[in-house]
Amino acid sequence: QVQLVESGGGLVQAGGSLRLSCAASGTIFTFNHMGWYRQAPGKQREFVATITNGGTTNYADSVKGRFTISTEYAKNTAYLQMNSLKPEDTAVYYCNARSSFSDVWGQGTLVTVSS
């Protein structure tokens, strides 16, 4: 089974930017959706963004216009470019790869946005 490893999290000031990466151990093109989700302390995991293997993207209202999801199939990697970060974006960010027969999660990477 494909494994996902996130990286790129860290501490950033409000208004700053980070780019998260999700490296897969195998091809990601077979997955219908690659996505990013996040879980803030004491809250449920929530949807952030997805991209299909056809390139269609979808974003949570809270991140529209600030975050961009993309994939680089040659590197079997998905990205989440996060701009204009806010303290409320603080969370553990998880990468997800989904198909009709598989649902894979990474271990998460912590993003902390200071005010």
Coordinates of N, CA and C in Angstrom, one line a residue:
Q1 N 0.8 -1.2 0.0 CA 0.0 0.0 0.0 C 0.9 1.2 0.0
V2 N 0.4 2.2 -0.7 CA 1.2 3.5 -0.8 C 1.2 4.2 0.6
Q3 N 2.3 4.7 1.0 CA 2.4 5.5 2.2 C 2.6 6.9 1.9
L4 N 2.1 7.8 2.7 CA 2.2 9.3 2.5 C 3.0 9.9 3.7
V5 N 3.9 10.8 3.3 CA 4.7 11.5 4.3 C 4.7 13.0 4.1
E6 N 4.1 13.7 5.1 CA 4.0 15.1 5.0 C 5.3 15.8 5.5
S7 N 5.5 17.0 5.0 CA 6.6 17.8 5.5 C 6.3 19.3 5.2
G8 N 7.1 20.1 5.8 CA 7.0 21.6 5.5 C 6.3 22.4 6.6
G9 N 5.8 21.7 7.6 CA 5.1 22.4 8.7 C 6.2 23.2 9.5
G10 N 5.7 24.0 10.4 CA 6.5 24.8 11.3 C 5.8 26.0 11.9
L11 N 6.6 26.9 12.4 CA 6.1 28.1 13.1 C 6.3 29.3 12.1
V12 N 5.2 30.0 12.0 CA 5.2 31.2 11.1 C 4.4 32.3 11.7
Q13 N 4.8 33.5 11.4 CA 4.0 34.6 11.9 C 2.7 34.8 11.0
A14 N 1.7 35.4 11.6 CA 0.5 35.7 10.8 C 0.9 36.6 9.6
G15 N 0.3 36.2 8.5 CA 0.6 36.9 7.2 C 1.6 36.2 6.4
G16 N 2.3 35.3 7.0 CA 3.4 34.5 6.3 C 2.9 33.4 5.5
S17 N 3.8 32.7 4.9 CA 3.5 31.6 4.0 C 4.3 30.3 4.4
L18 N 3.7 29.2 4.0 CA 4.3 27.9 4.1 C 3.9 27.0 3.0
R19 N 4.7 26.1 2.6 CA 4.3 25.1 1.6 C 4.5 23.7 2.2
L20 N 3.4 23.0 2.2 CA 3.4 21.6 2.7 C 3.6 20.7 1.5
S21 N 4.3 19.6 1.8 CA 4.5 18.6 0.8 C 4.0 17.3 1.3
C22 N 3.5 16.5 0.4 CA 3.0 15.1 0.7 C 3.7 14.2 -0.3
A23 N 4.7 13.5 0.1 CA 5.4 12.5 -0.7 C 4.9 11.1 -0.6
A24 N 4.5 10.5 -1.7 CA 4.0 9.2 -1.7 C 5.1 8.2 -2.1
S25 N 4.9 7.0 -1.5 CA 5.9 5.9 -1.8 C 5.7 5.2 -3.1
G26 N 4.5 5.5 -3.7 CA 4.2 5.0 -5.0 C 3.5 6.0 -5.9
T27 N 3.0 5.6 -7.0 CA 2.3 6.5 -7.9 C 1.0 7.0 -7.3
I28 N 0.7 8.3 -7.5 CA -0.5 8.9 -6.9 C -1.5 9.1 -8.0
F29 N -1.2 8.8 -9.3 CA -2.1 9.1 -10.4 C -3.3 8.2 -10.3
T30 N -3.2 7.0 -9.7 CA -4.3 6.1 -9.6 C -5.3 6.5 -8.6
F31 N -5.0 7.5 -7.7 CA -5.9 8.0 -6.8 C -6.8 9.0 -7.4
N32 N -8.1 8.9 -7.2 CA -9.1 9.9 -7.7 C -8.9 11.3 -7.1
H33 N -8.6 11.3 -5.8 CA -8.4 12.6 -5.1 C -7.2 12.5 -4.3
M34 N -6.5 13.6 -4.3 CA -5.5 13.9 -3.3 C -6.0 15.1 -2.5
G35 N -5.8 15.1 -1.1 CA -6.4 16.1 -0.4 C -5.6 16.5 0.9
W36 N -5.9 17.6 1.4 CA -5.4 18.1 2.7 C -6.5 18.3 3.7
Y37 N -6.3 17.9 4.9 CA -7.3 18.1 6.0 C -6.4 18.6 7.2
R38 N -7.1 19.2 8.1 CA -6.4 19.7 9.3 C -7.2 19.4 10.6
Q39 N -6.5 19.4 11.7 CA -7.2 19.2 13.0 C -6.5 20.1 14.0
A40 N -7.3 21.1 14.4 CA -6.8 22.0 15.4 C -7.0 21.4 16.8
P41 N -6.3 21.8 17.8 CA -6.4 21.3 19.1 C -7.9 21.4 19.6
G42 N -8.3 20.2 20.1 CA -9.7 20.2 20.7 C -10.8 20.2 19.6
K43 N -10.5 20.1 18.4 CA -11.5 20.2 17.3 C -11.4 18.9 16.4
Q44 N -12.5 18.7 15.7 CA -12.6 17.6 14.7 C -11.7 17.9 13.5
R45 N -11.3 16.9 12.9 CA -10.5 17.0 11.6 C -11.5 17.6 10.6
E46 N -10.9 18.6 9.8 CA -11.8 19.2 8.8 C -11.1 19.3 7.4
F47 N -11.9 19.4 6.4 CA -11.5 19.4 5.1 C -10.8 20.8 4.8
V48 N -9.7 20.7 4.0 CA -9.1 21.9 3.6 C -9.1 22.1 2.1
A49 N -8.7 21.1 1.4 CA -8.6 21.2 -0.1 C -8.4 19.8 -0.7
T50 N -9.0 19.6 -1.9 CA -8.7 18.4 -2.7 C -8.4 18.8 -4.1
I51 N -7.8 17.8 -4.8 CA -7.6 18.0 -6.2 C -7.8 16.6 -6.8
T52 N -8.5 16.5 -7.9 CA -8.7 15.2 -8.6 C -7.5 15.0 -9.6
N53 N -7.5 13.7 -10.1 CA -6.4 13.4 -11.0 C -6.7 14.1 -12.4
G54 N -7.8 14.7 -12.5 CA -8.1 15.5 -13.7 C -7.8 17.0 -13.5
G55 N -7.4 17.3 -12.3 CA -7.0 18.7 -12.0 C -8.0 19.6 -11.4
T56 N -9.2 19.1 -11.1 CA -10.2 19.9 -10.5 C -9.9 20.1 -9.0
T57 N -10.0 21.3 -8.6 CA -9.7 21.6 -7.2 C -11.0 22.0 -6.4
N58 N -10.9 21.9 -5.1 CA -12.0 22.3 -4.3 C -11.4 22.7 -2.9
Y59 N -11.9 23.8 -2.4 CA -11.4 24.4 -1.2 C -12.4 24.7 -0.1
A60 N -12.0 24.6 1.1 CA -12.9 25.1 2.2 C -13.0 26.6 2.1
D61 N -14.2 27.1 2.4 CA -14.4 28.5 2.3 C -13.4 29.3 3.1
S62 N -12.9 28.7 4.2 CA -12.0 29.5 5.1 C -10.6 29.6 4.5
V63 N -10.3 28.9 3.5 CA -9.0 29.0 2.9 C -9.0 29.5 1.4
K64 N -10.1 29.6 0.9 CA -10.2 30.0 -0.5 C -9.5 31.4 -0.7
G65 N -8.7 31.4 -1.8 CA -8.0 32.6 -2.1 C -6.7 32.7 -1.4
R66 N -6.4 31.9 -0.4 CA -5.2 31.9 0.3 C -4.3 30.7 0.1
F67 N -5.0 29.5 0.0 CA -4.3 28.2 -0.1 C -4.5 27.7 -1.6
T68 N -3.4 27.0 -2.0 CA -3.5 26.4 -3.4 C -3.0 25.0 -3.3
I69 N -3.8 24.0 -3.7 CA -3.4 22.6 -3.8 C -2.9 22.3 -5.2
S70 N -1.9 21.5 -5.2 CA -1.3 21.0 -6.6 C -0.7 19.7 -6.4
T71 N -0.4 19.1 -7.6 CA 0.3 17.8 -7.6 C 1.4 17.8 -8.6
E72 N 2.4 17.0 -8.4 CA 3.5 16.8 -9.3 C 3.6 15.3 -9.5
Y73 N 3.0 14.8 -10.5 CA 2.9 13.3 -10.7 C 4.3 12.7 -10.9
A74 N 5.2 13.5 -11.5 CA 6.5 12.9 -11.8 C 7.3 12.7 -10.5
K75 N 6.9 13.4 -9.4 CA 7.6 13.2 -8.1 C 6.6 12.5 -7.1
N76 N 5.4 12.1 -7.6 CA 4.4 11.5 -6.7 C 4.2 12.3 -5.5
T77 N 4.1 13.6 -5.6 CA 4.0 14.5 -4.5 C 2.8 15.5 -4.7
A78 N 2.1 15.7 -3.6 CA 1.1 16.8 -3.6 C 1.6 17.9 -2.7
Y79 N 1.1 19.1 -3.0 CA 1.5 20.3 -2.2 C 0.3 21.1 -1.8
L80 N 0.6 21.8 -0.7 CA -0.4 22.8 -0.3 C 0.4 24.1 0.0
Q81 N 0.2 25.1 -0.9 CA 0.8 26.4 -0.7 C -0.2 27.2 0.1
M82 N 0.3 27.7 1.3 CA -0.5 28.4 2.2 C 0.1 29.9 2.3
N83 N -0.7 30.8 1.9 CA -0.4 32.2 2.0 C -1.3 33.0 3.0
S84 N -0.9 34.1 3.4 CA -1.7 35.0 4.3 C -2.2 34.2 5.5
L85 N -1.3 33.5 6.1 CA -1.7 32.6 7.2 C -2.2 33.4 8.4
K86 N -3.2 32.8 9.0 CA -3.9 33.3 10.2 C -3.7 32.4 11.4
P87 N -3.8 33.0 12.6 CA -3.6 32.1 13.8 C -4.6 31.0 13.8
E88 N -5.8 31.2 13.2 CA -6.8 30.1 13.2 C -6.5 29.0 12.2
D89 N -5.4 29.2 11.4 CA -4.9 28.1 10.6 C -4.0 27.1 11.3
T90 N -3.7 27.4 12.6 CA -2.9 26.5 13.4 C -3.6 25.2 13.6
A91 N -2.9 24.1 13.2 CA -3.4 22.8 13.2 C -2.4 21.8 12.8
V92 N -2.7 20.5 13.0 CA -1.9 19.4 12.3 C -2.6 19.2 10.9
Y93 N -1.8 19.2 9.9 CA -2.3 19.1 8.5 C -1.9 17.7 8.0
Y94 N -3.0 17.0 7.5 CA -2.9 15.7 7.1 C -3.1 15.6 5.6
C95 N -2.3 14.8 4.9 CA -2.5 14.5 3.5 C -3.3 13.2 3.4
N96 N -4.1 13.2 2.3 CA -5.0 12.0 2.1 C -5.0 11.7 0.6
A97 N -5.0 10.4 0.3 CA -5.1 9.9 -1.0 C -6.2 8.9 -1.1
R98 N -7.2 9.2 -2.0 CA -8.4 8.4 -2.0 C -8.7 7.9 -3.4
S99 N -9.2 6.6 -3.5 CA -9.7 6.0 -4.7 C -10.9 5.2 -4.3
S100 N -11.5 4.5 -5.2 CA -12.7 3.7 -5.0 C -12.4 2.5 -4.1
F101 N -11.1 2.1 -4.0 CA -10.7 1.0 -3.2 C -9.7 1.3 -2.2
S102 N -9.3 2.5 -2.0 CA -8.2 2.8 -1.1 C -8.4 4.2 -0.5
D103 N -8.0 4.3 0.8 CA -8.1 5.6 1.5 C -6.9 5.7 2.4
V104 N -5.9 6.5 2.0 CA -4.6 6.5 2.7 C -4.4 7.8 3.4
W105 N -3.8 7.8 4.6 CA -3.5 9.1 5.3 C -2.1 9.1 5.7
G106 N -1.5 10.3 5.8 CA -0.2 10.5 6.3 C -0.3 10.7 7.8
Q107 N 0.9 10.9 8.4 CA 1.0 11.1 9.8 C 0.8 12.5 10.3
G108 N 0.8 13.4 9.4 CA 0.5 14.8 9.8 C 1.7 15.6 10.0
T109 N 1.6 16.9 9.7 CA 2.7 17.9 10.0 C 2.0 19.1 10.7
L110 N 2.7 19.6 11.7 CA 2.1 20.7 12.5 C 2.5 22.0 12.0
V111 N 1.4 22.9 11.8 CA 1.6 24.2 11.4 C 1.1 25.1 12.6
T112 N 2.0 26.0 13.0 CA 1.6 27.0 14.1 C 1.8 28.4 13.6
V113 N 0.7 29.2 13.7 CA 0.7 30.5 13.2 C 0.6 31.4 14.4
S114 N 1.6 32.2 14.6 CA 1.6 33.1 15.8 C 1.0 34.5 15.4
S115 N 0.4 35.1 16.3 CA -0.2 36.4 16.1 C 0.7 37.6 16.3

